[in-house]
């Protein structure tokens, strides 16, 4: 098979690494990719929102499958554009990607189909939202309806902060048009777990669990980021939690999307909160998580191209997912100052140390080649992943491997997976 992966981050590097293990693979392309992906795929300088160019390239190279990884092109309908031109693509079409693209949609879906989630109301008028806040309990959670690079969520400790939040989202349009509508929802407490799944419109297959660390600083302090590290599996995702979610959340979500005339084919990422009242859905994403994919995919034994095909063809019921009986930890090496402002263009040294080591991966998130050298090119630069017999061993190995890499302004958290010790 000739395969084109669309995207340029650590997630896409992890997806390309899995695809490279498939016996079905003949040629791998990535648009636009990065310096790490370029070592295992042919990167083409086409942006993820350049739909016509992606389709032209796929047709010209007789690509058999396009894998659309990021949220923006999924929500904007890249899969539809490709399918209209007769090109096979993995990922939800626009109608199904709304599961992530509109929080108001996903909350209404959960309410209608009785899927456990936080209590909420949707608003398209800031005055009504402020009126509602007058009788609310605090803290409370405000969410811009649309995609906002994972940043459109505000947790407000009191009425004044919440009113300021409504103004930021709906009037100042801090998150652009994503804030034309908003969700106000109950604040939940508990452990967060990320569960990724494959869906073919009818059948859902659950991958192993993971947990993300979203805040920039040690001890979960500082600003929210795209994710500073992950570990898999999550010790908080017990058999009991799994059984509950299988009964009340996963299949119900797939069936709800079909019933709405939006059959979901692709990856559904369930952001769960394990509350005292049981697991509840925090959010849905319509794609692999990043950096979740960097700990989940290295542990998967299946041929990923067979799964992609089964999701498209509606034959996922014939596949059982298999994961290694081990653990993985990913520590993100970022540029100091991320997520606010940071410098780029510093040479990354030490990458060779990962060569030939099966248990270690260095996924590139923001890197490029400049004057023949690999240099930093983003806030999140690398995802250093290691596998071990258990989480403790994986964690020790991942942190040891972060020392192999050197670049100016290298920044990381030192407590990725620390929650493991409390489980
Ligand atoms: P989301 O983009 O919806 O996942 O929200 C980003 C983060 O905000 C989540 O990972 C949670 O840490 C937090 N969050 C979102 N909704 C809630 C909620 N209802 N209660 C508590 N925390 C929340
Ligand atoms: N790591 C969270 C996400 O991919 O949205």
Coordinates of C-alpha atoms and ligand atoms in Angstrom, one line a residue:
X1 CA 0.0 0.0 0.0
X2 CA 1.0 3.6 -0.6
X3 CA 0.1 5.7 2.4
X4 CA 0.0 9.4 3.0
X5 CA -0.2 10.7 6.6
X6 CA -1.4 14.3 7.1
X7 CA 0.1 16.2 10.0
X8 CA 3.4 17.2 11.5
X9 CA 3.6 16.5 15.2
X10 CA 4.7 13.8 17.6
X11 CA 1.4 12.0 17.1
X12 CA 2.0 11.8 13.4
X13 CA 5.6 10.5 14.0
X14 CA 4.1 7.8 16.2
X15 CA 1.5 6.9 13.6
X16 CA 4.2 6.8 10.9
X17 CA 6.4 4.6 13.1
X18 CA 3.5 2.1 13.5
X19 CA 2.7 2.2 9.8
X20 CA 6.3 1.4 9.0
X21 CA 6.0 -1.9 10.9
X22 CA 3.2 -3.1 8.6
X23 CA 3.9 -5.8 6.0
X24 CA 1.4 -4.2 3.7
X25 CA 3.3 -0.9 3.4
X26 CA 5.0 -0.2 0.0
X27 CA 5.6 3.6 0.3
X28 CA 5.0 6.1 3.1
X29 CA 4.5 9.9 2.5
X30 CA 3.8 12.6 5.1
X31 CA 2.4 16.1 4.5
X32 CA 4.1 18.2 5.8
X33 CA 5.9 16.0 8.4
X34 CA 9.0 17.1 10.3
X35 CA 12.7 16.3 10.5
X36 CA 12.1 13.1 12.5
X37 CA 9.3 11.9 10.2
X38 CA 11.6 12.6 7.3
X39 CA 13.8 9.7 8.5
X40 CA 11.1 7.1 7.9
X41 CA 8.8 8.7 5.3
X42 CA 9.0 11.0 2.3
X43 CA 7.9 14.4 3.5
X44 CA 6.1 16.7 1.1
X45 CA 5.7 20.4 1.8
X46 CA 1.9 20.6 1.7
X47 CA 0.0 22.1 4.7
X48 CA -2.7 20.2 6.4
X49 CA -5.4 22.7 5.3
X50 CA -4.4 22.7 1.6
X51 CA -7.1 20.2 0.7
X52 CA -6.8 20.5 -3.1
X53 CA -3.1 20.0 -3.0
X54 CA -3.3 17.0 -0.7
X55 CA -5.9 15.4 -3.0
X56 CA -3.8 16.2 -6.1
X57 CA -0.7 14.7 -4.6
X58 CA -2.6 11.6 -3.5
X59 CA -4.0 11.1 -7.0
X60 CA -0.7 11.8 -8.7
X61 CA 1.2 9.2 -6.6
X62 CA -1.7 6.7 -6.7
X63 CA -1.9 6.7 -2.9
X64 CA -4.1 3.9 -1.6
X65 CA -4.8 5.5 1.8
X66 CA -4.7 8.9 3.4
X67 CA -4.5 9.0 7.2
X68 CA -5.8 12.4 8.5
X69 CA -4.5 12.9 12.0
X70 CA -5.1 16.5 13.2
X71 CA -8.4 18.0 14.3
X72 CA -8.6 21.0 12.1
X73 CA -8.6 19.3 8.7
X74 CA -11.0 16.6 10.0
X75 CA -13.5 19.3 11.3
X76 CA -13.2 21.2 8.0
X77 CA -14.0 18.1 5.9
X78 CA -10.7 16.8 4.4
X79 CA -12.0 13.3 4.4
X80 CA -15.1 14.3 2.5
X81 CA -13.0 16.1 -0.1
X82 CA -10.8 13.1 -0.6
X83 CA -13.7 10.7 -0.8
X84 CA -15.5 12.8 -3.4
X85 CA -12.4 12.3 -5.5
X86 CA -12.4 8.6 -5.0
X87 CA -9.4 8.6 -2.6
X88 CA -9.7 6.3 0.5
X89 CA -9.1 8.1 3.8
X90 CA -9.0 7.2 7.4
X91 CA -10.7 9.6 9.8
X92 CA -14.2 10.8 10.4
X93 CA -16.0 12.9 7.7
X94 CA -17.1 16.4 8.5
X95 CA -20.5 15.3 9.8
X96 CA -18.9 12.9 12.3
X97 CA -16.0 15.1 13.3
X98 CA -18.5 17.5 14.8
X99 CA -18.2 15.2 17.9
X100 CA -15.0 17.2 18.6
X101 CA -15.7 20.3 16.6
X102 CA -18.7 21.4 18.6
X103 CA -18.8 21.0 22.4
X104 CA -22.5 22.1 22.4
X105 CA -23.2 19.2 19.9
X106 CA -21.4 16.7 22.0
X107 CA -23.0 17.7 25.2
X108 CA -26.5 17.6 23.6
X109 CA -25.7 14.2 22.2
X110 CA -24.7 12.9 25.6
X111 CA -27.8 14.3 27.2
X112 CA -30.1 12.8 24.5
X113 CA -28.6 9.3 24.7
X114 CA -28.0 9.3 28.5
X115 CA -24.2 9.1 28.4
X116 CA -22.7 10.2 31.7
X117 CA -21.2 13.7 31.6
X118 CA -21.2 16.9 33.7
X119 CA -24.4 18.9 33.9
X120 CA -24.4 21.9 31.5
X121 CA -26.3 24.5 29.5
X122 CA -25.4 25.9 26.0
X123 CA -25.5 29.7 25.3
X124 CA -25.3 31.9 22.3
X125 CA -26.1 35.1 24.1
X126 CA -23.6 36.4 26.7
X127 CA -26.3 38.1 28.7
X128 CA -28.2 34.9 29.2
X129 CA -25.0 33.2 30.2
X130 CA -24.2 35.8 32.8
X131 CA -27.8 35.5 34.1
X132 CA -27.4 31.8 34.5
X133 CA -24.1 32.3 36.4
X134 CA -26.1 34.2 39.1
X135 CA -27.6 31.0 40.4
X136 CA -24.6 28.7 39.8
X137 CA -22.3 26.8 42.1
X138 CA -18.5 27.6 41.9
X139 CA -16.0 26.7 40.6
X140 CA -17.7 26.4 37.2
X141 CA -16.3 25.5 33.8
X142 CA -16.7 27.6 30.7
X143 CA -16.0 26.1 27.2
X144 CA -15.9 27.8 23.9
X145 CA -18.0 25.7 21.5
X146 CA -15.5 25.2 18.7
X147 CA -11.9 24.0 18.3
X148 CA -9.5 26.3 20.2
X149 CA -6.2 24.4 20.2
X150 CA -7.2 22.7 23.4
X151 CA -7.2 26.1 25.1
X152 CA -10.9 27.1 25.0
X153 CA -11.7 25.8 28.6
X154 CA -11.8 28.2 31.6
X155 CA -12.2 27.0 35.1
X156 CA -13.6 29.9 37.1
X157 CA -13.5 30.0 40.9
X158 CA -16.2 32.6 41.5
X159 CA -18.9 34.7 39.9
X160 CA -16.7 37.6 39.0
X161 CA -14.1 35.4 37.3
X162 CA -16.9 33.6 35.4
X163 CA -18.4 36.8 34.1
X164 CA -15.0 37.9 32.9
X165 CA -14.6 34.5 31.2
X166 CA -17.9 34.8 29.4
X167 CA -16.8 38.2 28.1
X168 CA -13.4 36.9 27.0
X169 CA -15.0 34.0 25.1
X170 CA -18.2 35.6 23.6
X171 CA -17.4 39.3 23.4
X172 CA -13.6 39.7 23.0
X173 CA -13.6 36.5 21.0
X174 CA -10.3 35.3 22.6
X175 CA -10.8 32.0 20.8
X176 CA -12.2 33.5 17.6
X177 CA -15.4 32.2 16.2
X178 CA -15.1 29.2 18.4
X179 CA -16.7 31.5 21.0
X180 CA -19.9 32.3 19.1
X181 CA -21.5 29.7 21.3
X182 CA -20.4 28.3 24.7
X183 CA -21.1 25.6 27.2
X184 CA -21.2 26.3 30.9
X185 CA -20.8 23.1 32.9
X186 CA -20.5 21.7 36.4
X187 CA -17.0 21.4 37.7
X188 CA -16.0 17.7 38.3
X189 CA -13.2 16.3 40.5
X190 CA -11.4 13.0 40.1
X191 CA -8.8 11.3 38.1
X192 CA -8.5 12.0 34.4
X193 CA -8.0 9.1 32.0
X194 CA -7.6 9.2 28.2
X195 CA -9.1 6.2 26.3
X196 CA -8.5 6.0 22.5
X197 CA -10.7 3.7 20.3
X198 CA -11.1 2.7 16.7
X199 CA -14.6 2.8 15.2
X200 CA -16.0 1.6 11.9
X201 CA -19.4 3.3 12.2
X202 CA -20.9 0.3 14.1
X203 CA -18.2 -1.5 16.1
X204 CA -15.8 0.1 18.6
X205 CA -12.5 -1.4 19.8
X206 CA -10.9 0.2 22.8
X207 CA -7.1 0.7 23.0
X208 CA -5.1 0.6 26.2
X209 CA -5.6 3.6 28.6
X210 CA -3.3 6.5 29.0
X211 CA -3.0 9.7 31.0
X212 CA -1.9 13.1 30.0
X213 CA -0.2 15.9 32.0
X214 CA -1.6 19.1 30.5
X215 CA -0.1 21.8 32.7
X216 CA 3.3 23.3 31.9
X217 CA 4.9 23.1 35.3
X218 CA 5.8 20.4 37.9
X219 CA 3.0 19.5 40.3
X220 CA 0.3 20.4 37.7
X221 CA 1.0 24.1 38.0
X222 CA 1.2 26.8 35.3
X223 CA -0.6 27.2 32.0
X224 CA -2.5 24.5 30.1
X225 CA -0.4 23.1 27.2
X226 CA -1.1 20.6 24.4
X227 CA 0.4 18.0 26.8
X228 CA 3.8 17.7 28.6
X229 CA 3.9 14.0 28.9
X230 CA 1.9 10.8 29.1
X231 CA 1.9 7.3 30.5
X232 CA 0.1 4.1 29.6
X233 CA -1.7 2.2 31.0
X234 CA -3.4 4.3 33.7
X235 CA -3.5 2.5 37.0
X236 CA -6.8 4.4 37.7
X237 CA -8.5 2.7 34.7
X238 CA -9.5 -0.4 36.6
X239 CA -11.5 -3.4 35.4
X240 CA -14.5 -1.9 37.1
X241 CA -14.1 1.4 35.3
X242 CA -13.6 -0.4 32.0
X243 CA -16.8 -2.5 32.5
X244 CA -18.8 0.7 33.4
X245 CA -17.5 2.6 30.3
X246 CA -18.2 -0.3 28.0
X247 CA -21.8 -0.5 29.2
X248 CA -22.6 3.3 29.5
X249 CA -20.2 5.2 27.3
X250 CA -18.3 3.6 24.4
X251 CA -20.9 1.7 22.4
X252 CA -23.6 4.1 23.3
X253 CA -21.6 7.0 21.7
X254 CA -21.0 5.0 18.5
X255 CA -24.7 4.1 18.3
X256 CA -25.8 7.7 19.1
X257 CA -23.7 9.0 16.2
X258 CA -25.2 6.4 13.8
X259 CA -28.7 7.2 15.1
X260 CA -28.0 10.9 14.3
X261 CA -27.1 10.0 10.7
X262 CA -23.4 10.7 11.5
X263 CA -21.7 7.3 11.6
X264 CA -18.3 7.7 13.1
X265 CA -15.3 6.0 11.3
X266 CA -11.9 6.7 12.8
X267 CA -10.5 7.3 16.3
X268 CA -12.7 8.5 19.1
X269 CA -10.7 9.8 22.1
X270 CA -12.7 9.7 25.3
X271 CA -11.5 12.2 27.8
X272 CA -12.9 10.6 31.0
X273 CA -13.1 11.9 34.6
X274 CA -13.3 9.1 37.2
X275 CA -15.5 10.9 39.7
X276 CA -16.9 9.6 43.0
X277 CA -20.2 9.0 41.1
X278 CA -18.4 6.9 38.5
X279 CA -16.7 7.7 35.2
X280 CA -18.0 10.7 33.2
X281 CA -17.1 12.1 29.8
X282 CA -15.1 15.3 30.0
X283 CA -14.8 15.6 26.2
X284 CA -14.6 13.7 23.0
X285 CA -11.9 14.2 20.4
X286 CA -12.2 12.8 16.9
X287 CA -8.6 11.8 16.5
X288 CA -5.6 10.2 18.3
X289 CA -4.4 12.3 21.3
X290 CA -1.0 13.9 21.3
X291 CA 1.1 12.8 23.3
X292 CA -1.3 9.9 24.1
X293 CA -0.5 8.3 20.7
X294 CA 3.2 8.3 21.7
X295 CA 2.6 5.9 24.5
X296 CA -0.4 3.9 23.2
X297 CA 0.8 3.0 19.7
X298 CA 4.3 1.7 20.6
X299 CA 2.5 -0.9 22.8
X300 CA 0.0 -2.0 20.1
X301 CA 0.8 -5.4 18.5
X302 CA -1.7 -5.2 15.6
X303 CA -0.9 -4.2 12.0
X304 CA -2.3 -0.6 12.0
X305 CA -3.0 -0.6 8.3
X306 CA -5.3 -3.6 8.7
X307 CA -7.2 -1.7 11.4
X308 CA -7.4 1.5 9.2
X309 CA -8.8 -0.6 6.4
X310 CA -11.3 -2.4 8.7
X311 CA -12.6 1.0 10.0
X312 CA -13.2 2.2 6.5
X313 CA -14.7 -1.1 5.3
X314 CA -16.9 -1.6 8.3
X315 CA -15.2 -4.9 9.3
X316 CA -13.7 -3.9 12.6
X317 CA -15.8 -6.7 14.3
X318 CA -13.3 -9.2 12.8
X319 CA -10.4 -7.6 14.6
X320 CA -9.3 -7.9 18.3
X321 CA -6.8 -5.3 19.5
X322 CA -3.7 -6.6 21.3
X323 CA -1.4 -4.6 23.5
X324 CA 2.0 -5.6 25.0
X325 CA 1.8 -6.5 28.7
X326 CA 4.1 -3.6 29.7
X327 CA 4.0 0.1 30.2
X328 CA 5.2 3.2 28.4
X329 CA 6.1 6.8 29.5
X330 CA 6.6 9.8 27.3
X331 CA 8.3 12.9 28.5
X332 CA 7.9 16.0 26.2
X333 CA 11.1 18.1 25.7
X334 CA 9.8 21.6 25.1
X335 CA 11.3 25.0 24.4
X336 CA 11.6 27.0 27.6
X337 CA 8.7 29.6 27.6
X338 CA 6.2 27.2 26.0
X339 CA 3.2 27.7 25.8
X340 CA 3.6 31.5 25.7
X341 CA 6.7 32.5 23.8
X342 CA 9.9 30.7 23.0
X343 CA 12.8 30.8 20.6
X344 CA 13.3 28.3 17.8
X345 CA 16.2 27.2 15.6
X346 CA 18.6 25.6 18.1
X347 CA 20.5 22.5 17.0
X348 CA 19.2 19.3 18.6
X349 CA 22.1 17.0 19.6
X350 CA 22.1 13.4 20.7
X351 CA 19.4 12.0 18.5
X352 CA 21.7 9.1 17.3
X353 CA 21.6 7.6 20.8
X354 CA 18.1 6.2 20.1
X355 CA 19.2 4.2 17.1
X356 CA 18.8 0.5 17.4
X357 CA 17.1 0.6 20.8
X358 CA 13.7 -1.2 20.6
X359 CA 12.4 0.1 23.9
X360 CA 13.1 3.8 23.2
X361 CA 11.5 6.2 20.8
X362 CA 12.3 9.8 20.1
X363 CA 9.2 11.2 18.4
X364 CA 9.7 14.7 16.8
X365 CA 7.0 17.2 17.5
X366 CA 8.6 20.5 16.4
X367 CA 11.8 20.0 14.4
X368 CA 13.2 20.9 11.0
X369 CA 16.3 20.5 9.0
X370 CA 18.3 23.8 8.6
X371 CA 21.7 23.9 6.9
X372 CA 22.0 20.1 7.2
X373 CA 21.3 20.1 10.9
X374 CA 18.2 19.2 12.9
X375 CA 17.0 22.2 14.8
X376 CA 14.1 23.1 17.2
X377 CA 11.0 24.4 15.4
X378 CA 8.2 24.6 17.9
X379 CA 7.1 24.8 21.6
X380 CA 6.9 21.0 22.0
X381 CA 10.1 19.7 20.3
X382 CA 10.4 16.0 21.1
X383 CA 8.5 13.2 22.8
X384 CA 11.0 10.9 24.5
X385 CA 9.2 7.6 25.1
X386 CA 10.4 4.4 26.8
X387 CA 8.8 1.1 27.4
X388 CA 9.4 -1.0 30.6
X389 CA 8.0 -4.0 32.3
X390 CA 5.9 -1.6 34.5
X391 CA 5.3 2.1 34.8
X392 CA 8.1 2.6 37.2
X393 CA 10.7 1.1 35.0
X394 CA 9.3 2.9 31.9
X395 CA 9.4 6.2 33.8
X396 CA 13.1 5.7 34.9
X397 CA 14.1 4.7 31.3
X398 CA 12.3 7.7 29.7
X399 CA 13.9 10.2 32.1
X400 CA 17.3 8.6 31.6
X401 CA 16.8 9.0 27.8
X402 CA 15.9 12.7 28.1
X403 CA 19.5 13.2 29.2
X404 CA 20.8 11.8 25.8
X405 CA 19.3 14.9 24.1
X406 CA 20.7 18.4 24.2
X407 CA 19.4 21.7 22.8
X408 CA 19.4 25.3 24.0
X409 CA 16.4 26.2 26.2
X410 CA 15.4 22.5 26.7
X411 CA 12.6 22.4 29.2
X412 CA 10.6 19.4 30.6
X413 CA 8.5 18.4 33.6
X414 CA 10.1 16.2 36.1
X415 CA 7.0 14.5 37.4
X416 CA 5.5 12.8 34.4
X417 CA 3.9 9.6 35.7
X418 CA 4.4 10.5 39.3
X419 CA 0.7 9.8 40.0
X420 CA 1.6 6.2 39.4
X421 CA 3.2 6.1 42.8
X422 CA 0.0 7.1 44.4
X423 CA -2.2 4.5 42.7
Ligands
LIG1 P1 -11.3 19.7 27.6 O1 -10.7 20.5 26.4 O2 -12.8 19.7 27.5 O3 -10.7 18.4 27.8 O4 -10.9 20.5 28.9 C1 -9.5 20.7 29.2 C2 -9.3 20.3 30.6 O5 -10.1 21.1 31.5 C3 -9.6 18.9 30.9 O6 -8.6 18.0 30.6 C4 -9.9 19.0 32.4 O7 -8.6 19.0 33.1 C5 -10.5 20.4 32.6 N1 -12.0 20.3 32.6 C6 -12.8 20.3 31.5 N2 -14.1 20.1 31.9 C7 -14.1 20.0 33.2 C8 -15.1 19.8 34.2 N3 -16.4 19.8 33.9 N4 -14.7 19.7 35.5 C9 -13.4 19.8 35.8 N5 -12.4 20.0 35.0 C10 -12.7 20.1 33.7
LIG2 N1 -3.4 15.4 24.8 C1 -4.7 15.8 24.6 C2 -5.1 16.0 23.2 O1 -4.5 15.4 22.3 O2 -6.1 16.6 23.0

